[in-house]
Amino acid sequence: METIVFLCNGEAEYYSKKGIIKNRELPSLIKSVISSGDYYRTSWSCGNSKLIQVGDRAYLQRSGNNGNQPSGFIAAGYVIAAPEDKQSRLFGSKYTNLSEAYIFDYDGYFAVNLQIDSVVDFDFTLEQKYLKNLPPFQGINFNFGGSGCRFNSKAASSLDSEWEKHSLIQQRQGRGRSLVDIFFEQGEYFKQKNEYQAAIDAYKLALEVDLKYGKAINRIQNWESIINRKRDIYQYPKSAVEPQHL
């Protein structure tokens, strides 16, 4: 799995189901969908990159020509397969080597489908200048020539860790949303009501977003243990006397 960086120019137009908006307005739209308990799915330009695969990690990076604007990451998710009838590989021999992620190209550029599960407001990015000062990112290139470039695999896990911390901080300030936390919060709600199985189901949804989400793993283990103990308590022993048949 590679980590792919997709550029997001705030002044560029984005065609949403509700009409045309500026890219800088996109985080608000993504937040509303994530808050409803769903992923935000969209196609995104990847320039001339032809090597992107389903399952690759995806980051949206704020870009633009204004040097005073903070350059950094605003959203994260994964590359997913395009609808089967719209996959580029079905539209001619020159596309057959592309993965299922590619949707038919437009304006001479390729695009792939993304599934976004966490986002922060456009002006509260995980800034590159901050990351560059951290030991794991020393010598890592942050100058991407276009959308769809690979991020250095040596620092990919560190980027995920920093993004998790940053997005959580912004979420607490009302400036971001993460689907894994939405499901975890649902689990906590059911836990408070002693609805054990509903809580476990919600925590498992959190793990579908992030398999390594430690808080959900611990909660599932605890509550499954409680359910099993209750089941043992209320399980009546079999009668020692065998019934007699006439």
mmCIF file of C-alpha atoms in Angstrom:
data_model
loop_
_atom_site.group_PDB
_atom_site.id
_atom_site.type_symbol
_atom_site.label_atom_id
_atom_site.label_comp_id
_atom_site.label_asym_id
_atom_site.label_seq_id
_atom_site.Cartn_x
_atom_site.Cartn_y
_atom_site.Cartn_z
ATOM 1 C CA MET A 1 0.000 0.000 0.000
ATOM 2 C CA GLU A 2 1.274 3.435 -0.982
ATOM 3 C CA THR A 3 0.341 6.829 0.426
ATOM 4 C CA ILE A 4 -0.901 9.188 -2.291
ATOM 5 C CA VAL A 5 -1.156 12.971 -1.996
ATOM 6 C CA PHE A 6 -3.955 14.712 -3.894
ATOM 7 C CA LEU A 7 -3.803 18.488 -4.294
ATOM 8 C CA CYS A 8 -6.769 20.667 -3.318
ATOM 9 C CA ASN A 9 -6.676 24.262 -4.568
ATOM 10 C CA GLY A 10 -9.089 26.277 -2.467
ATOM 11 C CA GLU A 11 -10.190 28.495 -5.345
ATOM 12 C CA ALA A 12 -10.904 25.672 -7.777
ATOM 13 C CA GLU A 13 -14.509 24.645 -8.372
ATOM 14 C CA TYR A 14 -15.951 21.444 -6.967
ATOM 15 C CA TYR A 15 -19.099 19.879 -8.381
ATOM 16 C CA SER A 16 -21.158 18.601 -5.457
ATOM 17 C CA LYS A 17 -24.647 17.118 -5.419
ATOM 18 C CA LYS A 18 -25.881 20.463 -4.074
ATOM 19 C CA GLY A 19 -24.231 22.495 -6.814
ATOM 20 C CA ILE A 20 -20.883 24.088 -7.591
ATOM 21 C CA ILE A 21 -18.802 25.205 -4.606
ATOM 22 C CA LYS A 22 -15.208 26.258 -4.031
ATOM 23 C CA ASN A 23 -12.807 23.595 -2.815
ATOM 24 C CA ARG A 24 -12.280 25.607 0.369
ATOM 25 C CA GLU A 25 -15.928 24.878 1.225
ATOM 26 C CA LEU A 26 -15.501 21.143 0.740
ATOM 27 C CA PRO A 27 -14.416 20.325 4.342
ATOM 28 C CA SER A 28 -17.782 21.563 5.648
ATOM 29 C CA LEU A 29 -19.573 19.279 3.216
ATOM 30 C CA ILE A 30 -17.373 16.333 4.174
ATOM 31 C CA LYS A 31 -17.952 17.011 7.883
ATOM 32 C CA SER A 32 -21.719 16.913 7.467
ATOM 33 C CA VAL A 33 -21.600 13.532 5.716
ATOM 34 C CA ILE A 34 -19.156 12.025 8.226
ATOM 35 C CA SER A 35 -21.274 13.351 11.106
ATOM 36 C CA SER A 36 -24.211 11.379 9.698
ATOM 37 C CA GLY A 37 -22.158 8.195 10.089
ATOM 38 C CA ASP A 38 -20.973 7.666 6.531
ATOM 39 C CA TYR A 39 -17.836 8.014 4.437
ATOM 40 C CA TYR A 40 -17.526 10.870 1.988
ATOM 41 C CA ARG A 41 -16.969 9.425 -1.481
ATOM 42 C CA THR A 42 -15.740 11.431 -4.433
ATOM 43 C CA SER A 43 -13.541 11.275 -7.507
ATOM 44 C CA TRP A 44 -10.362 13.378 -7.553
ATOM 45 C CA SER A 45 -7.828 14.350 -10.159
ATOM 46 C CA CYS A 46 -4.523 12.501 -9.999
ATOM 47 C CA GLY A 47 -2.838 14.240 -12.921
ATOM 48 C CA ASN A 48 -0.975 11.793 -15.126
ATOM 49 C CA SER A 49 -0.307 9.230 -12.402
ATOM 50 C CA LYS A 50 -1.127 5.715 -13.601
ATOM 51 C CA LEU A 51 0.102 3.621 -10.663
ATOM 52 C CA ILE A 52 -2.540 4.306 -8.003
ATOM 53 C CA GLN A 53 -4.174 1.171 -6.585
ATOM 54 C CA VAL A 54 -7.374 0.387 -4.698
ATOM 55 C CA GLY A 55 -6.495 0.399 -0.999
ATOM 56 C CA ASP A 56 -3.796 3.071 -1.205
ATOM 57 C CA ARG A 57 -3.849 5.626 1.599
ATOM 58 C CA ALA A 58 -5.086 9.020 0.393
ATOM 59 C CA TYR A 59 -4.453 12.530 1.718
ATOM 60 C CA LEU A 60 -5.877 15.801 0.438
ATOM 61 C CA GLN A 61 -3.342 18.608 0.648
ATOM 62 C CA ARG A 62 -4.273 22.251 0.558
ATOM 63 C CA SER A 63 -2.557 23.977 -2.345
ATOM 64 C CA GLY A 64 -2.665 27.323 -4.126
ATOM 65 C CA ASN A 65 -0.650 30.329 -5.196
ATOM 66 C CA ASN A 66 -0.952 32.414 -2.022
ATOM 67 C CA GLY A 67 2.277 32.045 -0.071
ATOM 68 C CA ASN A 68 0.611 33.275 3.131
ATOM 69 C CA GLN A 69 -1.779 30.323 3.225
ATOM 70 C CA PRO A 70 -0.686 27.324 5.314
ATOM 71 C CA SER A 71 0.245 24.392 3.098
ATOM 72 C CA GLY A 72 -0.768 21.137 4.707
ATOM 73 C CA PHE A 73 -3.145 18.198 4.852
ATOM 74 C CA ILE A 74 -6.896 18.677 5.274
ATOM 75 C CA ALA A 75 -8.429 15.206 4.805
ATOM 76 C CA ALA A 76 -7.538 11.527 4.783
ATOM 77 C CA GLY A 77 -9.040 8.280 3.584
ATOM 78 C CA TYR A 78 -8.398 5.552 1.038
ATOM 79 C CA VAL A 79 -8.533 4.945 -2.688
ATOM 80 C CA ILE A 80 -11.553 2.816 -3.637
ATOM 81 C CA ALA A 81 -12.802 1.172 -6.814
ATOM 82 C CA ALA A 82 -14.820 3.278 -9.212
ATOM 83 C CA PRO A 83 -18.300 2.038 -10.197
ATOM 84 C CA GLU A 84 -17.697 -0.906 -12.488
ATOM 85 C CA ASP A 85 -19.437 0.636 -15.513
ATOM 86 C CA LYS A 86 -17.336 3.811 -15.221
ATOM 87 C CA GLN A 87 -13.880 2.342 -14.724
ATOM 88 C CA SER A 88 -11.327 3.727 -17.179
ATOM 89 C CA ARG A 89 -9.933 0.289 -17.982
ATOM 90 C CA LEU A 90 -13.147 -0.524 -19.864
ATOM 91 C CA PHE A 91 -12.792 2.378 -22.292
ATOM 92 C CA GLY A 92 -9.974 1.398 -24.604
ATOM 93 C CA SER A 93 -6.700 -0.465 -24.785
ATOM 94 C CA LYS A 94 -4.601 2.447 -23.509
ATOM 95 C CA TYR A 95 -6.426 2.214 -20.161
ATOM 96 C CA THR A 96 -6.292 -1.546 -19.594
ATOM 97 C CA ASN A 97 -3.299 -1.374 -17.252
ATOM 98 C CA LEU A 98 -5.021 1.073 -14.910
ATOM 99 C CA SER A 99 -6.457 -0.195 -11.627
ATOM 100 C CA GLU A 100 -10.155 -0.336 -10.801
ATOM 101 C CA ALA A 101 -9.787 2.982 -8.961
ATOM 102 C CA TYR A 102 -9.576 5.045 -12.148
ATOM 103 C CA ILE A 103 -12.705 6.707 -13.423
ATOM 104 C CA PHE A 104 -12.823 7.922 -17.026
ATOM 105 C CA ASP A 105 -10.412 10.818 -17.473
ATOM 106 C CA TYR A 106 -11.578 14.396 -17.975
ATOM 107 C CA ASP A 107 -9.811 17.488 -19.339
ATOM 108 C CA GLY A 108 -6.893 15.271 -20.307
ATOM 109 C CA TYR A 109 -6.215 14.155 -16.741
ATOM 110 C CA PHE A 110 -6.903 10.962 -14.853
ATOM 111 C CA ALA A 111 -9.075 10.742 -11.763
ATOM 112 C CA VAL A 112 -9.561 8.082 -9.094
ATOM 113 C CA ASN A 113 -12.275 7.424 -6.549
ATOM 114 C CA LEU A 114 -11.642 8.264 -2.895
ATOM 115 C CA GLN A 115 -13.374 7.388 0.356
ATOM 116 C CA ILE A 116 -12.671 10.049 2.987
ATOM 117 C CA ASP A 117 -13.120 9.267 6.690
ATOM 118 C CA SER A 118 -11.545 12.285 8.433
ATOM 119 C CA VAL A 119 -11.301 16.000 7.693
ATOM 120 C CA VAL A 120 -10.346 19.342 9.233
ATOM 121 C CA ASP A 121 -11.372 22.859 8.265
ATOM 122 C CA PHE A 122 -9.535 24.375 5.326
ATOM 123 C CA ASP A 123 -7.644 26.932 7.437
ATOM 124 C CA PHE A 124 -6.526 24.427 10.096
ATOM 125 C CA THR A 125 -4.289 22.102 8.111
ATOM 126 C CA LEU A 126 -1.679 19.700 9.406
ATOM 127 C CA GLU A 127 1.043 22.039 8.218
ATOM 128 C CA GLN A 128 4.075 20.860 6.329
ATOM 129 C CA LYS A 129 6.352 23.336 8.064
ATOM 130 C CA TYR A 130 5.424 21.685 11.373
ATOM 131 C CA LEU A 131 6.045 18.176 10.042
ATOM 132 C CA LYS A 132 9.412 19.121 8.543
ATOM 133 C CA ASN A 133 10.727 19.916 12.033
ATOM 134 C CA LEU A 134 9.895 16.457 13.394
ATOM 135 C CA PRO A 135 12.607 13.742 13.354
ATOM 136 C CA PRO A 136 10.637 11.192 11.255
ATOM 137 C CA PHE A 137 10.283 13.726 8.444
ATOM 138 C CA GLN A 138 13.865 14.919 8.187
ATOM 139 C CA GLY A 139 14.860 14.810 4.526
ATOM 140 C CA ILE A 140 11.345 13.892 3.371
ATOM 141 C CA ASN A 141 10.163 15.645 0.217
ATOM 142 C CA PHE A 142 6.981 17.697 0.603
ATOM 143 C CA ASN A 143 7.201 19.406 -2.784
ATOM 144 C CA PHE A 144 4.701 17.526 -4.908
ATOM 145 C CA GLY A 145 4.786 18.327 -8.600
ATOM 146 C CA GLY A 146 1.099 17.619 -9.026
ATOM 147 C CA SER A 147 -1.867 15.695 -7.725
ATOM 148 C CA GLY A 148 -1.486 11.939 -7.363
ATOM 149 C CA CYS A 149 2.144 11.861 -6.198
ATOM 150 C CA ARG A 150 3.430 9.214 -3.802
ATOM 151 C CA PHE A 151 4.493 10.212 -0.308
ATOM 152 C CA ASN A 152 7.762 8.727 0.959
ATOM 153 C CA SER A 153 6.908 5.287 2.367
ATOM 154 C CA LYS A 154 9.550 5.655 5.091
ATOM 155 C CA ALA A 155 7.494 8.392 6.751
ATOM 156 C CA ALA A 156 3.976 7.207 5.855
ATOM 157 C CA SER A 157 3.176 5.667 9.260
ATOM 158 C CA SER A 158 4.465 8.808 10.999
ATOM 159 C CA LEU A 159 2.190 10.919 8.824
ATOM 160 C CA ASP A 160 -0.769 8.745 9.851
ATOM 161 C CA SER A 161 0.137 9.198 13.536
ATOM 162 C CA GLU A 162 0.483 12.967 13.236
ATOM 163 C CA TRP A 163 -2.753 13.197 11.290
ATOM 164 C CA GLU A 164 -4.624 11.210 13.939
ATOM 165 C CA LYS A 165 -3.414 13.584 16.661
ATOM 166 C CA HIS A 166 -4.076 16.712 14.626
ATOM 167 C CA SER A 167 -7.566 15.714 13.494
ATOM 168 C CA LEU A 168 -8.559 14.770 17.052
ATOM 169 C CA ILE A 169 -7.451 18.169 18.368
ATOM 170 C CA GLN A 170 -9.371 19.974 15.623
ATOM 171 C CA GLN A 171 -12.435 17.806 16.212
ATOM 172 C CA ARG A 172 -12.508 18.801 19.877
ATOM 173 C CA GLN A 173 -12.506 22.437 18.756
ATOM 174 C CA GLY A 174 -15.355 21.853 16.320
ATOM 175 C CA ARG A 175 -13.025 22.251 13.351
ATOM 176 C CA GLY A 176 -12.954 18.670 12.105
ATOM 177 C CA ARG A 177 -14.663 15.284 12.106
ATOM 178 C CA SER A 178 -13.514 11.677 12.033
ATOM 179 C CA LEU A 179 -15.743 8.709 11.209
ATOM 180 C CA VAL A 180 -13.879 6.376 13.558
ATOM 181 C CA ASP A 181 -14.715 8.716 16.437
ATOM 182 C CA ILE A 182 -18.347 8.972 15.326
ATOM 183 C CA PHE A 183 -18.740 5.207 15.700
ATOM 184 C CA PHE A 184 -16.780 5.154 18.952
ATOM 185 C CA GLU A 185 -19.049 7.876 20.370
ATOM 186 C CA GLN A 186 -22.068 5.784 19.384
ATOM 187 C CA GLY A 187 -20.562 2.858 21.250
ATOM 188 C CA GLU A 188 -20.039 5.014 24.327
ATOM 189 C CA TYR A 189 -23.670 6.138 24.156
ATOM 190 C CA PHE A 190 -24.926 2.556 24.080
ATOM 191 C CA LYS A 191 -22.484 1.641 26.842
ATOM 192 C CA GLN A 192 -24.003 4.286 29.118
ATOM 193 C CA LYS A 193 -27.422 2.726 28.491
ATOM 194 C CA ASN A 194 -26.043 -0.770 29.219
ATOM 195 C CA GLU A 195 -26.950 -1.886 25.705
ATOM 196 C CA TYR A 196 -23.962 -4.171 25.452
ATOM 197 C CA GLN A 197 -24.428 -5.715 22.027
ATOM 198 C CA ALA A 198 -25.308 -2.387 20.389
ATOM 199 C CA ALA A 199 -22.157 -0.905 21.912
ATOM 200 C CA ILE A 200 -20.018 -3.757 20.569
ATOM 201 C CA ASP A 201 -21.548 -3.376 17.103
ATOM 202 C CA ALA A 202 -20.697 0.346 17.092
ATOM 203 C CA TYR A 203 -17.124 -0.301 18.227
ATOM 204 C CA LYS A 204 -16.754 -2.877 15.440
ATOM 205 C CA LEU A 205 -17.836 -0.235 12.924
ATOM 206 C CA ALA A 206 -15.013 1.929 14.267
ATOM 207 C CA LEU A 207 -12.580 -0.913 13.587
ATOM 208 C CA GLU A 208 -13.819 -1.146 10.002
ATOM 209 C CA VAL A 209 -12.529 2.411 9.588
ATOM 210 C CA ASP A 210 -9.295 1.820 11.515
ATOM 211 C CA LEU A 211 -8.268 -1.731 12.389
ATOM 212 C CA LYS A 212 -5.698 -0.439 14.893
ATOM 213 C CA TYR A 213 -8.066 1.831 16.848
ATOM 214 C CA GLY A 214 -7.007 0.779 20.328
ATOM 215 C CA LYS A 215 -9.894 2.277 22.306
ATOM 216 C CA ALA A 216 -12.453 0.315 20.299
ATOM 217 C CA ILE A 217 -10.446 -2.905 20.599
ATOM 218 C CA ASN A 218 -10.311 -2.553 24.392
ATOM 219 C CA ARG A 219 -14.013 -1.765 24.653
ATOM 220 C CA ILE A 220 -14.985 -4.793 22.574
ATOM 221 C CA GLN A 221 -12.867 -7.101 24.701
ATOM 222 C CA ASN A 222 -14.324 -5.684 27.930
ATOM 223 C CA TRP A 223 -17.949 -5.825 26.862
ATOM 224 C CA GLU A 224 -17.740 -9.259 25.260
ATOM 225 C CA SER A 225 -16.299 -10.485 28.544
ATOM 226 C CA ILE A 226 -19.240 -8.953 30.433
ATOM 227 C CA ILE A 227 -21.766 -10.509 28.050
ATOM 228 C CA ASN A 228 -20.147 -13.927 28.403
ATOM 229 C CA ARG A 229 -20.181 -13.681 32.217
ATOM 230 C CA LYS A 230 -23.851 -12.743 32.219
ATOM 231 C CA ARG A 231 -24.610 -15.620 29.883
ATOM 232 C CA ASP A 232 -22.839 -18.040 32.240
ATOM 233 C CA ILE A 233 -24.717 -16.696 35.257
ATOM 234 C CA TYR A 234 -28.140 -17.114 33.659
ATOM 235 C CA GLN A 235 -27.451 -20.468 32.053
ATOM 236 C CA TYR A 236 -29.349 -23.101 34.033
ATOM 237 C CA PRO A 237 -27.565 -26.431 34.638
ATOM 238 C CA LYS A 238 -29.026 -29.500 33.004
ATOM 239 C CA SER A 239 -31.093 -31.757 35.249
ATOM 240 C CA ALA A 240 -29.127 -34.646 36.714
ATOM 241 C CA VAL A 241 -32.227 -36.870 36.441
ATOM 242 C CA GLU A 242 -32.892 -38.242 33.004
ATOM 243 C CA PRO A 243 -36.561 -38.098 31.997
ATOM 244 C CA GLN A 244 -38.264 -41.471 31.830
ATOM 245 C CA HIS A 245 -40.084 -42.418 28.660
ATOM 246 C CA LEU A 246 -43.231 -44.471 28.887
#
